[in-house]
CSV table of C-alpha atoms in Angstrom, one decimal:
chain,number,residue,atom,x,y,z
A,114,LYS,CA,-12.0,1.8,-18.0
A,115,PRO,CA,-8.5,2.7,-16.8
A,116,LYS,CA,-9.7,5.5,-14.5
A,117,GLU,CA,-12.1,3.2,-12.7
A,118,THR,CA,-9.3,0.6,-12.3
A,119,LYS,CA,-7.0,3.2,-10.8
A,120,ARG,CA,-9.7,4.4,-8.4
A,121,PHE,CA,-10.3,0.8,-7.2
A,122,GLN,CA,-6.6,0.3,-6.8
A,123,GLU,CA,-6.2,3.5,-4.8
A,124,GLU,CA,-9.2,2.6,-2.6
A,125,LEU,CA,-7.9,-0.9,-1.9
A,126,VAL,CA,-4.5,0.4,-0.8
A,127,ALA,CA,-6.1,3.2,1.2
A,128,ALA,CA,-8.0,0.6,3.2
A,129,LEU,CA,-4.7,-0.5,4.8
A,130,PRO,CA,-4.1,0.8,8.3
A,131,GLY,CA,-2.4,4.2,8.5
A,132,ILE,CA,-2.8,4.8,4.7
A,133,SER,CA,-4.6,7.9,3.5
A,134,SER,CA,-5.6,8.4,-0.1
A,135,VAL,CA,-2.5,10.5,-0.6
A,136,LEU,CA,-0.2,7.8,0.7
A,137,SER,CA,-2.1,5.2,-1.4
A,138,LYS,CA,-1.3,7.1,-4.6
A,139,ARG,CA,2.4,7.5,-3.5
A,140,LEU,CA,2.7,3.8,-2.8
A,141,LEU,CA,1.1,2.9,-6.2
A,142,LYS,CA,3.3,5.3,-8.0
A,143,HIS,CA,6.4,4.1,-6.2
A,144,PHE,CA,5.8,0.3,-6.6
A,145,GLY,CA,3.6,0.3,-9.8
A,146,SER,CA,1.0,-2.3,-8.6
A,147,ILE,CA,-0.8,-3.6,-5.5
A,148,GLU,CA,1.0,-6.9,-5.9
A,149,LYS,CA,4.4,-5.1,-5.6
A,150,ILE,CA,3.2,-3.1,-2.6
A,151,PHE,CA,2.1,-6.4,-0.9
A,152,SER,CA,5.4,-8.1,-1.7
A,153,ALA,CA,7.6,-5.2,-0.6
A,154,THR,CA,9.7,-5.5,2.6
A,155,GLU,CA,9.1,-3.2,5.6
A,156,ARG,CA,12.3,-1.3,4.6
A,157,GLU,CA,11.1,-0.9,1.0
A,158,LEU,CA,7.7,0.4,2.2
A,159,SER,CA,9.3,2.9,4.6
A,160,GLN,CA,11.3,4.4,1.7
A,161,VAL,CA,8.0,6.0,0.5
A,162,ASN,CA,7.6,9.5,1.8
A,163,GLY,CA,5.0,9.5,4.6
A,164,ILE,CA,5.4,5.8,5.5
A,165,ASN,CA,7.3,5.4,8.7
A,166,SER,CA,8.6,2.1,10.0
A,167,LYS,CA,5.6,1.6,12.4
A,168,VAL,CA,3.1,1.9,9.5
A,169,ALA,CA,5.3,-0.4,7.3
A,170,LYS,CA,5.3,-3.0,10.1
A,171,ARG,CA,1.5,-2.8,10.6
A,172,ILE,CA,1.0,-3.3,6.8
A,173,LYS,CA,3.3,-6.3,6.6
A,174,GLU,CA,1.7,-7.9,9.7
A,175,LEU,CA,-1.8,-7.4,8.3
A,176,ILE,CA,-0.8,-8.9,4.9
A,177,SER,CA,1.0,-11.9,6.3
A,178,LYS,CA,-1.3,-12.7,9.3
A,179,LYS,CA,-3.3,-15.9,9.1
A,180,TYR,CA,-7.1,-15.3,8.9
């Protein structure tokens, strides 16, 4: 069910702080996978239209912060 998988991917990325459903799709199109989004640097994230350095920093902090 490729459509369902895409929807789950979009929803997961949209759960990140400062990320709307539109930005979620842009990130997924730009990087190709959630894994690549999560491993991207702040600079790489901020190259996506609509992602400023502040949002990129918050994403990286959330991903790398110890639970």
